[in-house]
């Protein structure tokens, strides 16, 4: 294996769970992103903000 192939192997010990929050939160994230884009914000920034509002992230060490 080359050096680059060794670097691409996933490491054990970290687990990231992404779960969708209950119904009002995705709608709030979508509405906030829509208002942000209408106000002139970058689409990538508005999308990231909507993702952070509507998805619950849980990071645990295995």
PDB file of N, CA and C in Angstrom:
ATOM      1  N   UNK A   1       0.835  -1.182   0.000  1.00  0.00           N
ATOM      2  CA  UNK A   1       0.000   0.000   0.000  1.00  0.00           C
ATOM      3  C   UNK A   1       0.882   1.249   0.000  1.00  0.00           C
ATOM      4  N   UNK A   2       0.463   2.200  -0.772  1.00  0.00           N
ATOM      5  CA  UNK A   2       1.193   3.457  -0.788  1.00  0.00           C
ATOM      6  C   UNK A   2       0.803   4.294   0.429  1.00  0.00           C
ATOM      7  N   UNK A   3       1.540   5.367   0.628  1.00  0.00           N
ATOM      8  CA  UNK A   3       1.264   6.251   1.765  1.00  0.00           C
ATOM      9  C   UNK A   3      -0.152   6.837   1.685  1.00  0.00           C
ATOM     10  N   UNK A   4      -0.609   7.181   0.498  1.00  0.00           N
ATOM     11  CA  UNK A   4      -1.933   7.780   0.338  1.00  0.00           C
ATOM     12  C   UNK A   4      -3.043   6.774   0.636  1.00  0.00           C
ATOM     13  N   UNK A   5      -2.858   5.519   0.250  1.00  0.00           N
ATOM     14  CA  UNK A   5      -3.873   4.508   0.535  1.00  0.00           C
ATOM     15  C   UNK A   5      -3.986   4.252   2.026  1.00  0.00           C
ATOM     16  N   UNK A   6      -2.899   4.325   2.746  1.00  0.00           N
ATOM     17  CA  UNK A   6      -2.945   4.141   4.194  1.00  0.00           C
ATOM     18  C   UNK A   6      -3.676   5.307   4.863  1.00  0.00           C
ATOM     19  N   UNK A   7      -3.558   6.497   4.318  1.00  0.00           N
ATOM     20  CA  UNK A   7      -4.198   7.666   4.914  1.00  0.00           C
ATOM     21  C   UNK A   7      -5.714   7.639   4.736  1.00  0.00           C
ATOM     22  N   UNK A   8      -6.227   6.911   3.749  1.00  0.00           N
ATOM     23  CA  UNK A   8      -7.651   6.905   3.461  1.00  0.00           C
ATOM     24  C   UNK A   8      -8.420   5.847   4.253  1.00  0.00           C
ATOM     25  N   UNK A   9      -7.762   5.060   5.066  1.00  0.00           N
ATOM     26  CA  UNK A   9      -8.423   4.028   5.843  1.00  0.00           C
ATOM     27  C   UNK A   9      -9.141   4.689   7.025  1.00  0.00           C
ATOM     28  N   UNK A  10     -10.433   4.377   7.236  1.00  0.00           N
ATOM     29  CA  UNK A  10     -11.147   5.009   8.345  1.00  0.00           C
ATOM     30  C   UNK A  10     -10.575   4.574   9.696  1.00  0.00           C
ATOM     31  N   UNK A  11     -10.578   5.483  10.626  1.00  0.00           N
ATOM     32  CA  UNK A  11     -10.054   5.209  11.955  1.00  0.00           C
ATOM     33  C   UNK A  11     -11.196   4.740  12.871  1.00  0.00           C
ATOM     34  N   UNK A  12     -10.894   3.840  13.775  1.00  0.00           N
ATOM     35  CA  UNK A  12     -11.882   3.374  14.738  1.00  0.00           C
ATOM     36  C   UNK A  12     -11.906   4.317  15.928  1.00  0.00           C
ATOM     37  N   UNK A  13     -13.033   4.393  16.580  1.00  0.00           N
ATOM     38  CA  UNK A  13     -13.100   5.122  17.818  1.00  0.00           C
ATOM     39  C   UNK A  13     -13.993   6.351  17.822  1.00  0.00           C
ATOM     40  N   UNK A  14     -14.559   6.729  16.694  1.00  0.00           N
ATOM     41  CA  UNK A  14     -15.424   7.903  16.655  1.00  0.00           C
ATOM     42  C   UNK A  14     -16.674   7.559  15.851  1.00  0.00           C
ATOM     43  N   UNK A  15     -17.834   7.852  16.427  1.00  0.00           N
ATOM     44  CA  UNK A  15     -19.091   7.554  15.747  1.00  0.00           C
ATOM     45  C   UNK A  15     -19.916   8.828  15.679  1.00  0.00           C
ATOM     46  N   UNK A  16     -20.416   9.143  14.503  1.00  0.00           N
ATOM     47  CA  UNK A  16     -21.227  10.344  14.300  1.00  0.00           C
ATOM     48  C   UNK A  16     -22.616   9.901  13.848  1.00  0.00           C
ATOM     49  N   UNK A  17     -23.622  10.233  14.641  1.00  0.00           N
ATOM     50  CA  UNK A  17     -25.002   9.904  14.316  1.00  0.00           C
ATOM     51  C   UNK A  17     -25.738  11.181  13.926  1.00  0.00           C
ATOM     52  N   UNK A  18     -26.405  11.138  12.784  1.00  0.00           N
ATOM     53  CA  UNK A  18     -27.230  12.251  12.321  1.00  0.00           C
ATOM     54  C   UNK A  18     -28.677  11.783  12.292  1.00  0.00           C
ATOM     55  N   UNK A  19     -29.529  12.424  13.072  1.00  0.00           N
ATOM     56  CA  UNK A  19     -30.950  12.074  13.089  1.00  0.00           C
ATOM     57  C   UNK A  19     -31.767  13.341  12.867  1.00  0.00           C
ATOM     58  N   UNK A  20     -32.853  13.186  12.146  1.00  0.00           N
ATOM     59  CA  UNK A  20     -33.738  14.314  11.874  1.00  0.00           C
ATOM     60  C   UNK A  20     -34.530  14.655  13.130  1.00  0.00           C
ATOM     61  N   UNK A  21     -34.610  15.923  13.450  1.00  0.00           N
ATOM     62  CA  UNK A  21     -35.371  16.356  14.619  1.00  0.00           C
ATOM     63  C   UNK A  21     -36.864  16.258  14.338  1.00  0.00           C
ATOM     64  N   UNK A  22     -37.696  16.397  15.372  1.00  0.00           N
ATOM     65  CA  UNK A  22     -39.149  16.370  15.155  1.00  0.00           C
ATOM     66  C   UNK A  22     -39.600  17.468  14.186  1.00  0.00           C
ATOM     67  N   UNK A  23     -40.819  17.376  13.705  1.00  0.00           N
ATOM     68  CA  UNK A  23     -41.306  18.158  12.570  1.00  0.00           C
ATOM     69  C   UNK A  23     -41.117  19.672  12.628  1.00  0.00           C
ATOM     70  N   UNK A  24     -41.331  20.383  13.684  1.00  0.00           N
ATOM     71  CA  UNK A  24     -41.204  21.846  13.553  1.00  0.00           C
ATOM     72  C   UNK A  24     -39.780  22.308  13.217  1.00  0.00           C
ATOM     73  N   UNK A  25     -38.766  21.606  13.676  1.00  0.00           N
ATOM     74  CA  UNK A  25     -37.396  22.068  13.478  1.00  0.00           C
ATOM     75  C   UNK A  25     -36.960  22.085  12.010  1.00  0.00           C
ATOM     76  N   UNK A  26     -37.243  21.044  11.211  1.00  0.00           N
ATOM     77  CA  UNK A  26     -36.881  21.155   9.790  1.00  0.00           C
ATOM     78  C   UNK A  26     -37.607  22.287   9.071  1.00  0.00           C
ATOM     79  N   UNK A  27     -38.849  22.547   9.447  1.00  0.00           N
ATOM     80  CA  UNK A  27     -39.579  23.647   8.822  1.00  0.00           C
ATOM     81  C   UNK A  27     -38.990  24.992   9.221  1.00  0.00           C
ATOM     82  N   UNK A  28     -38.576  25.127  10.478  1.00  0.00           N
ATOM     83  CA  UNK A  28     -37.928  26.360  10.930  1.00  0.00           C
ATOM     84  C   UNK A  28     -36.603  26.557  10.193  1.00  0.00           C
ATOM     85  N   UNK A  29     -35.827  25.465  10.035  1.00  0.00           N
ATOM     86  CA  UNK A  29     -34.558  25.558   9.308  1.00  0.00           C
ATOM     87  C   UNK A  29     -34.765  25.942   7.853  1.00  0.00           C
ATOM     88  N   UNK A  30     -35.765  25.358   7.217  1.00  0.00           N
ATOM     89  CA  UNK A  30     -36.061  25.680   5.827  1.00  0.00           C
ATOM     90  C   UNK A  30     -36.506  27.129   5.683  1.00  0.00           C
ATOM     91  N   UNK A  31     -37.371  27.583   6.589  1.00  0.00           N
ATOM     92  CA  UNK A  31     -37.825  28.972   6.539  1.00  0.00           C
ATOM     93  C   UNK A  31     -36.687  29.954   6.783  1.00  0.00           C
ATOM     94  N   UNK A  32     -35.817  29.633   7.736  1.00  0.00           N
ATOM     95  CA  UNK A  32     -34.673  30.494   7.997  1.00  0.00           C
ATOM     96  C   UNK A  32     -33.710  30.557   6.828  1.00  0.00           C
ATOM     97  N   UNK A  33     -33.490  29.419   6.183  1.00  0.00           N
ATOM     98  CA  UNK A  33     -32.616  29.402   5.010  1.00  0.00           C
ATOM     99  C   UNK A  33     -33.233  30.203   3.861  1.00  0.00           C
ATOM    100  N   UNK A  34     -34.538  30.063   3.681  1.00  0.00           N
ATOM    101  CA  UNK A  34     -35.209  30.807   2.612  1.00  0.00           C
ATOM    102  C   UNK A  34     -35.121  32.316   2.859  1.00  0.00           C
ATOM    103  N   UNK A  35     -35.338  32.723   4.102  1.00  0.00           N
ATOM    104  CA  UNK A  35     -35.232  34.151   4.415  1.00  0.00           C
ATOM    105  C   UNK A  35     -33.802  34.653   4.252  1.00  0.00           C
ATOM    106  N   UNK A  36     -32.836  33.821   4.624  1.00  0.00           N
ATOM    107  CA  UNK A  36     -31.443  34.217   4.469  1.00  0.00           C
ATOM    108  C   UNK A  36     -31.058  34.416   3.015  1.00  0.00           C
ATOM    109  N   UNK A  37     -31.515  33.518   2.159  1.00  0.00           N
ATOM    110  CA  UNK A  37     -31.208  33.650   0.723  1.00  0.00           C
ATOM    111  C   UNK A  37     -31.924  34.862   0.140  1.00  0.00           C
ATOM    112  N   UNK A  38     -33.154  35.095   0.571  1.00  0.00           N
ATOM    113  CA  UNK A  38     -33.885  36.271   0.088  1.00  0.00           C
ATOM    114  C   UNK A  38     -33.229  37.571   0.528  1.00  0.00           C
ATOM    115  N   UNK A  39     -32.562  37.549   1.697  1.00  0.00           N
ATOM    116  CA  UNK A  39     -31.900  38.739   2.204  1.00  0.00           C
ATOM    117  C   UNK A  39     -30.522  38.950   1.586  1.00  0.00           C
ATOM    118  N   UNK A  40     -30.046  37.986   0.815  1.00  0.00           N
ATOM    119  CA  UNK A  40     -28.784  38.155   0.128  1.00  0.00           C
ATOM    120  C   UNK A  40     -27.627  37.351   0.689  1.00  0.00           C
ATOM    121  N   UNK A  41     -27.892  36.441   1.606  1.00  0.00           N
ATOM    122  CA  UNK A  41     -26.823  35.612   2.162  1.00  0.00           C
ATOM    123  C   UNK A  41     -26.415  34.551   1.134  1.00  0.00           C
ATOM    124  N   UNK A  42     -25.231  34.020   1.300  1.00  0.00           N
ATOM    125  CA  UNK A  42     -24.754  32.963   0.403  1.00  0.00           C
ATOM    126  C   UNK A  42     -25.613  31.711   0.599  1.00  0.00           C
ATOM    127  N   UNK A  43     -25.870  31.017  -0.497  1.00  0.00           N
ATOM    128  CA  UNK A  43     -26.706  29.821  -0.441  1.00  0.00           C
ATOM    129  C   UNK A  43     -26.048  28.747   0.430  1.00  0.00           C
ATOM    130  N   UNK A  44     -24.732  28.604   0.345  1.00  0.00           N
ATOM    131  CA  UNK A  44     -24.031  27.590   1.139  1.00  0.00           C
ATOM    132  C   UNK A  44     -24.167  27.869   2.632  1.00  0.00           C
ATOM    133  N   UNK A  45     -24.072  29.122   3.022  1.00  0.00           N
ATOM    134  CA  UNK A  45     -24.204  29.474   4.439  1.00  0.00           C
ATOM    135  C   UNK A  45     -25.632  29.235   4.931  1.00  0.00           C
ATOM    136  N   UNK A  46     -26.609  29.569   4.125  1.00  0.00           N
ATOM    137  CA  UNK A  46     -28.002  29.352   4.508  1.00  0.00           C
ATOM    138  C   UNK A  46     -28.322  27.866   4.588  1.00  0.00           C
ATOM    139  N   UNK A  47     -27.774  27.077   3.688  1.00  0.00           N
ATOM    140  CA  UNK A  47     -27.995  25.634   3.711  1.00  0.00           C
ATOM    141  C   UNK A  47     -27.361  25.005   4.934  1.00  0.00           C
ATOM    142  N   UNK A  48     -26.162  25.433   5.286  1.00  0.00           N
ATOM    143  CA  UNK A  48     -25.498  24.915   6.479  1.00  0.00           C
ATOM    144  C   UNK A  48     -26.286  25.266   7.732  1.00  0.00           C
ATOM    145  N   UNK A  49     -26.785  26.469   7.811  1.00  0.00           N
ATOM    146  CA  UNK A  49     -27.590  26.869   8.968  1.00  0.00           C
ATOM    147  C   UNK A  49     -28.869  26.041   9.061  1.00  0.00           C
ATOM    148  N   UNK A  50     -29.522  25.792   7.934  1.00  0.00           N
ATOM    149  CA  UNK A  50     -30.734  24.968   7.933  1.00  0.00           C
ATOM    150  C   UNK A  50     -30.418  23.534   8.354  1.00  0.00           C
ATOM    151  N   UNK A  51     -29.284  23.014   7.933  1.00  0.00           N
ATOM    152  CA  UNK A  51     -28.883  21.663   8.324  1.00  0.00           C
ATOM    153  C   UNK A  51     -28.643  21.584   9.824  1.00  0.00           C
ATOM    154  N   UNK A  52     -27.968  22.578  10.382  1.00  0.00           N
ATOM    155  CA  UNK A  52     -27.681  22.566  11.812  1.00  0.00           C
ATOM    156  C   UNK A  52     -28.943  22.683  12.655  1.00  0.00           C
ATOM    157  N   UNK A  53     -29.957  23.382  12.142  1.00  0.00           N
ATOM    158  CA  UNK A  53     -31.209  23.516  12.881  1.00  0.00           C
ATOM    159  C   UNK A  53     -32.034  22.237  12.792  1.00  0.00           C
ATOM    160  N   UNK A  54     -32.075  21.591  11.640  1.00  0.00           N
ATOM    161  CA  UNK A  54     -32.994  20.484  11.432  1.00  0.00           C
ATOM    162  C   UNK A  54     -32.432  19.106  11.750  1.00  0.00           C
ATOM    163  N   UNK A  55     -31.134  18.981  11.955  1.00  0.00           N
ATOM    164  CA  UNK A  55     -30.514  17.672  12.207  1.00  0.00           C
ATOM    165  C   UNK A  55     -29.856  17.671  13.575  1.00  0.00           C
ATOM    166  N   UNK A  56     -30.111  16.620  14.334  1.00  0.00           N
ATOM    167  CA  UNK A  56     -29.451  16.455  15.628  1.00  0.00           C
ATOM    168  C   UNK A  56     -28.197  15.622  15.424  1.00  0.00           C
ATOM    169  N   UNK A  57     -27.049  16.176  15.814  1.00  0.00           N
ATOM    170  CA  UNK A  57     -25.776  15.492  15.650  1.00  0.00           C
ATOM    171  C   UNK A  57     -25.299  14.985  17.003  1.00  0.00           C
ATOM    172  N   UNK A  58     -24.924  13.712  17.051  1.00  0.00           N
ATOM    173  CA  UNK A  58     -24.422  13.120  18.268  1.00  0.00           C
ATOM    174  C   UNK A  58     -23.080  12.462  17.952  1.00  0.00           C
ATOM    175  N   UNK A  59     -22.022  12.919  18.603  1.00  0.00           N
ATOM    176  CA  UNK A  59     -20.688  12.380  18.379  1.00  0.00           C
ATOM    177  C   UNK A  59     -20.288  11.621  19.639  1.00  0.00           C
ATOM    178  N   UNK A  60     -19.988  10.337  19.483  1.00  0.00           N
ATOM    179  CA  UNK A  60     -19.593   9.508  20.612  1.00  0.00           C
ATOM    180  C   UNK A  60     -18.289   8.785  20.304  1.00  0.00           C
ATOM    181  N   UNK A  61     -17.546   8.508  21.344  1.00  0.00           N
ATOM    182  CA  UNK A  61     -16.308   7.755  21.206  1.00  0.00           C
ATOM    183  C   UNK A  61     -16.601   6.292  21.485  1.00  0.00           C
ATOM    184  N   UNK A  62     -16.158   5.430  20.593  1.00  0.00           N
ATOM    185  CA  UNK A  62     -16.399   3.989  20.736  1.00  0.00           C
ATOM    186  C   UNK A  62     -15.286   3.370  21.556  1.00  0.00           C
TER     187      UNK A  62
END
